[in-house]
Coordinates of C-alpha atoms in Angstrom, one line a residue:
M1 CA -17.3 -11.3 -18.6
Q2 CA -14.1 -13.2 -19.6
G3 CA -14.6 -12.3 -23.3
S4 CA -15.1 -8.8 -22.3
W5 CA -12.0 -8.2 -20.7
K6 CA -10.0 -9.9 -23.5
R7 CA -11.6 -8.0 -26.1
Q8 CA -10.9 -4.8 -24.5
T9 CA -7.4 -5.9 -23.7
I10 CA -6.5 -6.7 -27.2
L11 CA -7.9 -3.3 -28.2
F12 CA -5.8 -1.4 -25.9
L13 CA -2.4 -3.5 -26.8
S14 CA -3.7 -2.6 -30.3
T15 CA -3.6 0.8 -30.0
Q16 CA -0.5 0.8 -28.0
T17 CA 1.1 -1.2 -30.9
I18 CA 0.4 1.1 -33.4
S19 CA 1.5 4.1 -31.4
L20 CA 4.5 2.5 -30.5
F21 CA 5.5 1.5 -34.3
G22 CA 5.5 5.0 -35.1
S23 CA 7.3 6.4 -32.3
A24 CA 10.1 3.6 -32.6
L25 CA 10.6 4.1 -36.3
V26 CA 11.2 7.7 -35.8
Q27 CA 13.3 7.2 -32.9
Y28 CA 15.7 5.0 -34.7
A29 CA 15.9 7.5 -37.5
I30 CA 16.8 10.3 -35.3
S31 CA 19.3 8.0 -33.4
W32 CA 20.8 6.9 -36.1
H33 CA 20.9 10.3 -38.1
I34 CA 22.9 11.7 -35.0
T35 CA 25.0 8.7 -34.5
L36 CA 26.2 8.2 -38.4
S37 CA 26.4 12.1 -39.0
T38 CA 28.5 12.7 -35.8
Q39 CA 30.1 9.4 -34.7
S40 CA 30.4 11.1 -31.3
G41 CA 30.0 9.9 -27.7
L42 CA 29.4 13.2 -26.6
M43 CA 26.7 13.9 -29.1
A44 CA 25.0 10.5 -28.6
T45 CA 25.1 11.6 -24.8
I46 CA 23.4 14.6 -25.5
A47 CA 20.8 12.9 -27.5
I48 CA 20.1 10.4 -24.6
V49 CA 19.9 13.1 -22.2
C50 CA 17.2 15.0 -24.2
G51 CA 15.3 12.1 -24.6
F52 CA 15.1 11.2 -20.8
L53 CA 15.6 14.2 -18.4
P54 CA 12.4 15.8 -19.1
T55 CA 10.6 12.5 -18.5
F56 CA 12.4 12.5 -15.1
F57 CA 11.2 15.9 -14.2
L58 CA 7.7 15.0 -15.2
S59 CA 7.3 11.5 -14.0
P60 CA 6.4 12.4 -10.3
F61 CA 3.6 14.8 -11.4
A62 CA 2.5 12.3 -13.9
G63 CA 2.1 9.3 -11.6
V64 CA -0.1 11.6 -9.5
W65 CA -2.2 12.3 -12.5
A66 CA -2.5 8.7 -13.5
D67 CA -3.9 8.0 -9.9
R68 CA -6.1 11.1 -9.9
Y69 CA -7.8 11.2 -13.5
D70 CA -9.0 9.1 -16.3
R71 CA -6.0 7.1 -17.3
K72 CA -7.3 6.7 -20.9
R73 CA -7.6 10.2 -21.5
L74 CA -4.0 11.0 -20.3
I75 CA -2.9 8.4 -22.8
I76 CA -5.0 10.4 -25.6
L77 CA -3.6 13.6 -24.8
A78 CA -0.1 12.1 -24.5
D79 CA -0.2 11.0 -27.9
A80 CA -1.7 13.8 -29.4
F81 CA 0.9 15.9 -27.7
I82 CA 4.0 13.7 -29.2
A83 CA 2.5 13.7 -32.8
T84 CA 1.6 17.7 -32.6
A85 CA 5.5 18.1 -31.7
T86 CA 6.7 15.7 -34.6
L87 CA 4.6 17.3 -36.9
I88 CA 5.7 21.1 -36.1
M89 CA 9.4 19.6 -36.4
A90 CA 8.8 18.1 -39.8
L91 CA 7.4 21.2 -41.1
L92 CA 10.5 23.2 -39.6
F93 CA 12.9 20.8 -41.3
Y94 CA 10.9 21.3 -44.8
A95 CA 11.4 24.9 -44.3
G96 CA 15.0 24.4 -44.0
Y97 CA 15.7 24.5 -40.3
D98 CA 17.5 21.1 -40.2
S99 CA 19.6 21.8 -37.2
L100 CA 21.1 19.1 -35.3
W101 CA 19.9 20.9 -32.1
L102 CA 16.5 20.8 -33.4
L103 CA 16.5 17.0 -33.3
F104 CA 17.7 17.3 -29.8
A105 CA 14.6 19.8 -29.0
V106 CA 12.3 17.2 -30.4
L107 CA 13.8 14.2 -28.3
A108 CA 13.0 16.4 -25.4
V109 CA 9.3 17.2 -26.3
R110 CA 8.7 13.4 -27.1
A111 CA 10.0 12.5 -23.8
L112 CA 7.5 14.8 -21.9
G113 CA 4.7 13.3 -23.7
A114 CA 6.2 9.5 -22.8
G115 CA 6.7 11.0 -19.4
I116 CA 2.7 11.4 -19.1
Q117 CA 1.9 8.2 -20.8
T118 CA 4.3 5.6 -19.5
P119 CA 2.8 5.7 -15.7
A120 CA -0.8 5.7 -17.1
V121 CA 0.0 2.7 -19.3
G122 CA 1.6 0.8 -16.7
A123 CA -1.3 1.5 -14.2
I124 CA -4.1 0.7 -16.7
L125 CA -3.7 -3.1 -17.4
P126 CA -4.7 -4.0 -13.7
D127 CA -7.7 -2.1 -14.7
L128 CA -8.4 -4.5 -17.5
V129 CA -6.7 -7.6 -16.6
P130 CA -7.6 -10.2 -14.1
A131 CA -4.8 -10.6 -11.6
E132 CA -4.3 -14.3 -12.4
H133 CA -3.9 -13.3 -16.1
L134 CA -1.2 -10.5 -15.7
T135 CA 1.9 -12.2 -16.2
K136 CA 0.5 -14.0 -19.4
V137 CA -0.9 -10.4 -20.8
T138 CA 2.2 -8.4 -19.8
A139 CA 4.5 -11.3 -21.5
T140 CA 2.7 -11.3 -24.7
N141 CA 2.3 -7.7 -24.9
G142 CA 6.3 -7.5 -24.4
S143 CA 6.4 -9.9 -27.5
I144 CA 4.3 -7.6 -29.5
Q145 CA 6.2 -4.8 -29.0
S146 CA 9.5 -6.6 -29.7
L147 CA 7.8 -7.6 -33.0
V148 CA 7.0 -3.9 -33.7
T149 CA 10.6 -3.0 -32.8
L150 CA 11.7 -5.7 -35.1
V151 CA 9.8 -4.6 -38.0
A152 CA 10.5 -0.4 -37.2
P153 CA 14.4 -0.8 -37.6
M154 CA 14.1 -2.2 -40.9
L155 CA 11.7 0.1 -41.9
A156 CA 13.8 3.0 -40.5
G157 CA 16.9 1.9 -42.5
A158 CA 15.0 1.1 -45.5
L159 CA 13.2 4.7 -45.5
M160 CA 16.6 6.4 -44.5
S161 CA 18.1 5.3 -47.9
V162 CA 15.3 6.7 -50.0
A163 CA 13.8 9.5 -47.7
S164 CA 14.7 12.6 -45.8
I165 CA 14.4 12.6 -42.0
E166 CA 11.5 15.0 -41.9
S167 CA 9.6 12.6 -44.3
I168 CA 9.8 10.1 -41.9
F169 CA 8.6 12.2 -39.0
F170 CA 5.2 12.2 -40.8
V171 CA 4.9 8.1 -40.1
D172 CA 4.7 8.6 -36.2
V173 CA 2.0 11.6 -37.0
G174 CA -0.3 9.1 -39.1
T175 CA 0.1 6.0 -36.8
A176 CA -0.6 8.6 -33.5
A177 CA -4.0 9.7 -35.4
I178 CA -5.0 6.0 -35.7
A179 CA -4.0 5.1 -32.0
I180 CA -6.0 8.3 -30.9
F181 CA -9.0 7.4 -33.2
M182 CA -9.4 3.9 -31.6
L183 CA -9.1 4.8 -28.1
V184 CA -11.7 7.6 -28.4
A185 CA -14.4 5.9 -30.6
V186 CA -13.8 2.1 -30.0
L187 CA -12.0 1.3 -26.5
R188 CA -14.0 1.2 -23.2
I189 CA -12.1 1.3 -20.0
P190 CA -13.4 1.8 -16.7
V191 CA -12.2 4.8 -14.8
H192 CA -10.6 3.8 -11.5
A193 CA -12.2 4.3 -8.3
K194 CA -9.8 7.2 -7.1
A195 CA -10.4 9.0 -10.5
L196 CA -14.4 9.0 -9.7
Q197 CA -14.0 10.6 -6.4
E198 CA -13.5 14.4 -5.7
Q199 CA -10.1 15.3 -5.2
T200 CA -9.7 16.8 -1.8
T201 CA -5.8 16.9 -1.5
S202 CA -3.3 18.9 -3.4
Y203 CA -0.8 17.3 -6.2
F204 CA 2.1 17.6 -3.6
S205 CA 0.0 16.2 -1.2
D206 CA -0.7 13.0 -3.0
M207 CA 3.0 13.1 -4.2
K208 CA 4.2 13.1 -0.8
Q209 CA 1.6 10.3 0.1
G210 CA 3.4 8.0 -2.8
F211 CA 6.9 8.6 -1.5
L212 CA 5.6 7.8 2.1
Y213 CA 4.0 4.6 0.7
I214 CA 7.3 3.6 -0.7
A215 CA 9.2 4.7 2.5
G216 CA 6.8 2.2 4.4
H217 CA 7.4 -0.6 2.2
D218 CA 10.8 -2.2 2.6
Y219 CA 10.6 -4.2 -0.7
L220 CA 10.0 -1.3 -2.5
K221 CA 12.9 0.8 -1.3
A222 CA 15.3 -2.4 -2.2
Y223 CA 13.5 -2.9 -5.4
F224 CA 14.1 0.8 -6.7
L225 CA 17.6 0.9 -5.3
F226 CA 18.3 -2.2 -7.5
N227 CA 16.9 -0.6 -10.6
A228 CA 18.7 2.6 -10.1
V229 CA 22.1 0.9 -10.0
F230 CA 21.1 -1.7 -12.9
M231 CA 20.1 1.2 -14.9
I232 CA 23.3 3.0 -14.6
L233 CA 25.5 -0.1 -15.4
V234 CA 23.2 -1.0 -18.4
A235 CA 23.7 2.3 -20.4
P236 CA 26.7 1.3 -22.3
V237 CA 25.0 -2.0 -23.7
A238 CA 21.8 0.1 -24.3
F239 CA 23.2 3.2 -25.9
L240 CA 26.8 2.8 -27.0
T241 CA 26.5 -0.4 -28.9
P242 CA 25.3 1.3 -32.1
L243 CA 28.6 3.8 -32.2
Q244 CA 30.9 0.4 -30.9
V245 CA 29.5 -1.2 -34.0
A246 CA 30.2 2.0 -36.5
R247 CA 33.7 2.3 -35.0
T248 CA 34.6 -1.5 -34.8
F249 CA 32.5 -3.2 -37.6
G250 CA 31.9 -0.4 -39.8
D251 CA 29.4 2.4 -39.9
D252 CA 26.9 0.8 -42.6
V253 CA 23.1 1.5 -41.9
W254 CA 22.6 -2.4 -42.4
R255 CA 25.0 -3.1 -39.4
L256 CA 22.9 -0.9 -37.0
T257 CA 19.7 -2.2 -38.4
A258 CA 21.0 -5.9 -37.8
I259 CA 21.9 -5.4 -34.0
E260 CA 18.3 -3.9 -33.6
M261 CA 16.8 -6.8 -35.4
T262 CA 18.5 -9.5 -33.6
F263 CA 17.9 -7.8 -30.2
S264 CA 14.0 -7.6 -31.1
I265 CA 13.9 -11.2 -32.3
G266 CA 15.4 -12.0 -29.0
M267 CA 13.1 -10.0 -27.0
M268 CA 10.1 -11.3 -29.0
A269 CA 11.4 -14.9 -28.3
G270 CA 11.7 -14.2 -24.7
G271 CA 8.3 -12.5 -24.3
L272 CA 6.6 -15.7 -26.0
F273 CA 8.7 -18.0 -23.6
M274 CA 7.7 -15.9 -20.5
A275 CA 3.9 -16.0 -21.6
W276 CA 4.0 -19.9 -22.1
W277 CA 6.8 -20.5 -18.8
G278 CA 5.3 -17.6 -16.7
G279 CA 8.9 -17.9 -14.7
F280 CA 9.9 -19.3 -11.4
Q281 CA 7.1 -19.4 -8.6
N282 CA 9.1 -16.6 -7.0
K283 CA 9.3 -13.5 -9.5
I284 CA 12.9 -12.5 -7.9
H285 CA 14.3 -15.7 -8.6
T286 CA 13.3 -15.1 -12.6
M287 CA 14.6 -11.6 -12.4
M288 CA 18.0 -12.6 -11.0
L289 CA 18.5 -15.1 -13.8
S290 CA 18.0 -12.3 -16.3
S291 CA 20.5 -10.1 -14.3
L292 CA 23.2 -12.7 -14.5
M293 CA 22.5 -13.7 -18.3
I294 CA 22.7 -9.8 -19.1
G295 CA 25.9 -9.4 -17.4
V296 CA 27.7 -12.2 -18.9
L297 CA 26.6 -11.2 -22.5
T298 CA 27.5 -7.6 -22.0
F299 CA 30.8 -8.7 -21.1
L300 CA 31.2 -11.0 -24.4
L301 CA 29.8 -7.8 -26.5
G302 CA 33.1 -6.6 -25.5
V303 CA 35.6 -9.4 -26.4
V304 CA 33.9 -11.1 -29.5
P305 CA 35.7 -10.2 -32.8
I306 CA 33.3 -11.6 -35.1
F307 CA 30.1 -9.6 -36.1
W308 CA 27.9 -12.6 -36.3
I309 CA 28.8 -13.9 -33.0
Y310 CA 28.4 -10.2 -31.5
L311 CA 24.8 -10.6 -33.2
V312 CA 23.9 -13.9 -31.3
C313 CA 25.1 -12.2 -27.9
M314 CA 22.8 -9.4 -28.9
A315 CA 19.7 -11.6 -29.5
I316 CA 20.2 -13.7 -26.5
I317 CA 20.1 -10.2 -24.3
G318 CA 17.1 -9.6 -26.1
V319 CA 15.6 -13.1 -24.8
A320 CA 16.8 -12.0 -21.2
I321 CA 15.0 -8.8 -21.0
P322 CA 11.5 -10.1 -20.4
L323 CA 12.6 -12.3 -17.9
F324 CA 13.4 -9.3 -16.0
N325 CA 10.7 -6.7 -17.2
T326 CA 7.7 -9.2 -17.2
P327 CA 8.1 -10.3 -13.5
A328 CA 9.2 -6.9 -12.4
T329 CA 6.2 -5.2 -13.7
V330 CA 3.7 -7.9 -12.4
L331 CA 5.4 -7.6 -9.1
L332 CA 4.4 -3.9 -8.8
Q333 CA 0.8 -4.4 -10.3
E334 CA 0.1 -7.4 -7.7
K335 CA 1.6 -5.9 -4.5
V336 CA 0.8 -2.0 -4.8
E337 CA -2.6 -0.8 -3.7
P338 CA -4.5 0.4 -6.9
D339 CA -4.6 3.9 -5.6
Y340 CA -0.9 4.2 -5.5
L341 CA 0.0 2.3 -8.8
G342 CA 0.2 5.4 -11.0
R343 CA 2.6 7.2 -8.5
I344 CA 4.7 4.1 -8.1
F345 CA 5.1 3.5 -11.9
G346 CA 5.8 7.6 -11.9
V347 CA 8.8 6.9 -9.2
L348 CA 10.1 3.9 -11.6
G349 CA 10.0 6.5 -14.4
M350 CA 11.9 8.6 -12.6
I351 CA 14.6 6.2 -11.8
A352 CA 14.8 5.1 -15.1
T353 CA 15.0 8.3 -16.8
S354 CA 17.6 9.8 -14.7
M355 CA 19.8 6.8 -13.9
M356 CA 20.3 5.7 -17.6
P357 CA 21.1 9.5 -18.6
L358 CA 23.5 9.6 -15.6
G359 CA 25.2 6.5 -16.9
M360 CA 25.5 8.0 -20.2
V361 CA 26.9 11.3 -18.7
I362 CA 29.4 8.7 -17.0
F363 CA 30.3 6.6 -20.2
G364 CA 29.5 8.7 -23.1
P365 CA 32.2 11.1 -22.8
V366 CA 34.6 8.3 -21.6
A367 CA 33.9 6.4 -24.8
D368 CA 35.6 9.1 -26.8
V369 CA 38.9 8.5 -24.7
I370 CA 38.9 4.6 -24.1
R371 CA 37.3 1.9 -26.3
I372 CA 33.8 0.9 -25.6
E373 CA 34.7 -2.5 -25.3
W374 CA 36.2 -1.9 -21.9
L375 CA 33.3 -0.3 -20.9
L376 CA 31.0 -3.2 -21.8
M377 CA 33.3 -5.7 -20.2
G378 CA 33.4 -3.8 -16.8
T379 CA 29.8 -2.9 -16.5
G380 CA 29.0 -6.7 -17.6
V381 CA 30.8 -7.8 -14.7
L382 CA 29.4 -5.4 -12.3
M383 CA 25.7 -6.3 -13.5
F384 CA 26.4 -10.1 -12.9
V385 CA 27.6 -9.5 -9.4
E386 CA 24.7 -7.1 -8.9
G387 CA 22.2 -10.1 -9.7
F388 CA 23.2 -11.6 -6.5
F389 CA 21.7 -8.6 -4.7
L390 CA 18.4 -9.8 -5.6
I391 CA 18.4 -13.7 -4.1
G392 CA 20.0 -11.9 -1.0
T393 CA 17.7 -9.4 -0.1
R394 CA 15.2 -11.1 2.0
V395 CA 12.4 -8.4 1.7
L396 CA 12.7 -8.9 -2.1
V397 CA 12.7 -12.7 -1.9
E398 CA 9.5 -12.2 0.2
A399 CA 7.7 -10.0 -2.2
G400 CA 8.5 -12.1 -5.2
R401 CA 6.6 -14.9 -3.6
P402 CA 3.1 -15.9 -5.2
A403 CA 0.1 -14.5 -3.2
S404 CA -1.0 -18.1 -2.4
E405 CA 2.0 -18.4 -0.1

C-alpha cells in the first residue's frame, strides 16, 4: 500500500511538472514581450489583471466543482482548454494578427483554465498522500516546481532570441498533450467520496455552504484576512521587479532571465530545506519567519545599487517562499474537512486572483509616476510589520499546532 501511494504521487507530480514547464515558459515569454516592448507600468498592470481576474470570477464555481466531481477529470479538462486556447493564439499570430491585445486575451483565457485546475490540484493531494507525509510531499513538489521555473526562463530567454513568440506557444501545446496522456492512460486516482454521491443541492447552495464553513471557523477568517493584505503588499516585488530592473540596471533579456533564475534557485533550495526540516512544530511560526524575511528583503531590493547584490536578495526571497507556502497549504489540507477542501482552495484562489491584481491596480500606475524602489521599500516595511499579526492571532496559533497536541 505504501509503495502504491508513492508511485501514484510521483506520477501525478510528474504530470503537473510537465504541464507547468510549458505554461511557465510561455508565461515568461508573454510577460517579457510585453515588458520589453512597452516598458510601461500600465501595460504590465493590464497584463496582470488579464492573467488573474478571470480566475477570480471562476474560482468559487471551480471550488464547488472540485468537491462535486472527479478532480482528475477536471485537471485534464483544464489542461486541454489552456492548450487549445494557446494553439488558436499561435495560429492567429502566424496569420498576422499579432496585436498586443491578443496577448492580453490569451492571458485571460489561460487564467480561466488555471482557475479550474488550481482548486482541483490543491484538493487532490490529500486523496493520494497520507496525512503524516503531506508536509514532505508538498515541500518536495515545491522544489520540483522551482526547478522547472529555473529552467523555463533560461529556455524562454534563449528561444526569444532565435524564435518568434508564436513559435514558443507550441511548447505549451506539446507539454499539455503529454501531461493529459499521462493522466488519462497511466495515473489512477481514487474519486473522493462526495463526487461518488448523487448531488442533491445546487451549485449556489454548495457555494453558500463553503462560505458558511469559513464563517464558522475563526482561524480560516484570520488566515484569509492575512493572505488578502499580504498579497496586495507583495504585488510590487512579484510583478514590478522586471520593470525595475529594465529601468534601473538595463533592459537586456539576460537580466530578466537572471532575476527569475536566482529566484527559482532560492525557491528550489527553500523547498528542499522544508522537505528536510519540516518547519517549526507550529506551522504559524514558520509562516511568520517567512513573512519577516520577505519584508526585509523586499525593502533591500529598493535600496541596493549593485545588480549582483540585487540577485542575492531575490534568491533569499525565493528561499523564504516555501517557508510560507508549504505550512500554509498543509494547514488547510490537514484542518479542513475533505468535502469542503475544494471550496476552501477556491476561496483562496479568489483572494490570490483579486488581491494581487488590486495591488497592481494600485501600484502599477504609480510606478509610472514614482520610482519602483520607493514602492518596494514601503511595502517591505508593511509586510515585516504584518508578519507579527500571525503570531499575535490566537486562533491561528491554535490552528498551527500539530494534531497530536
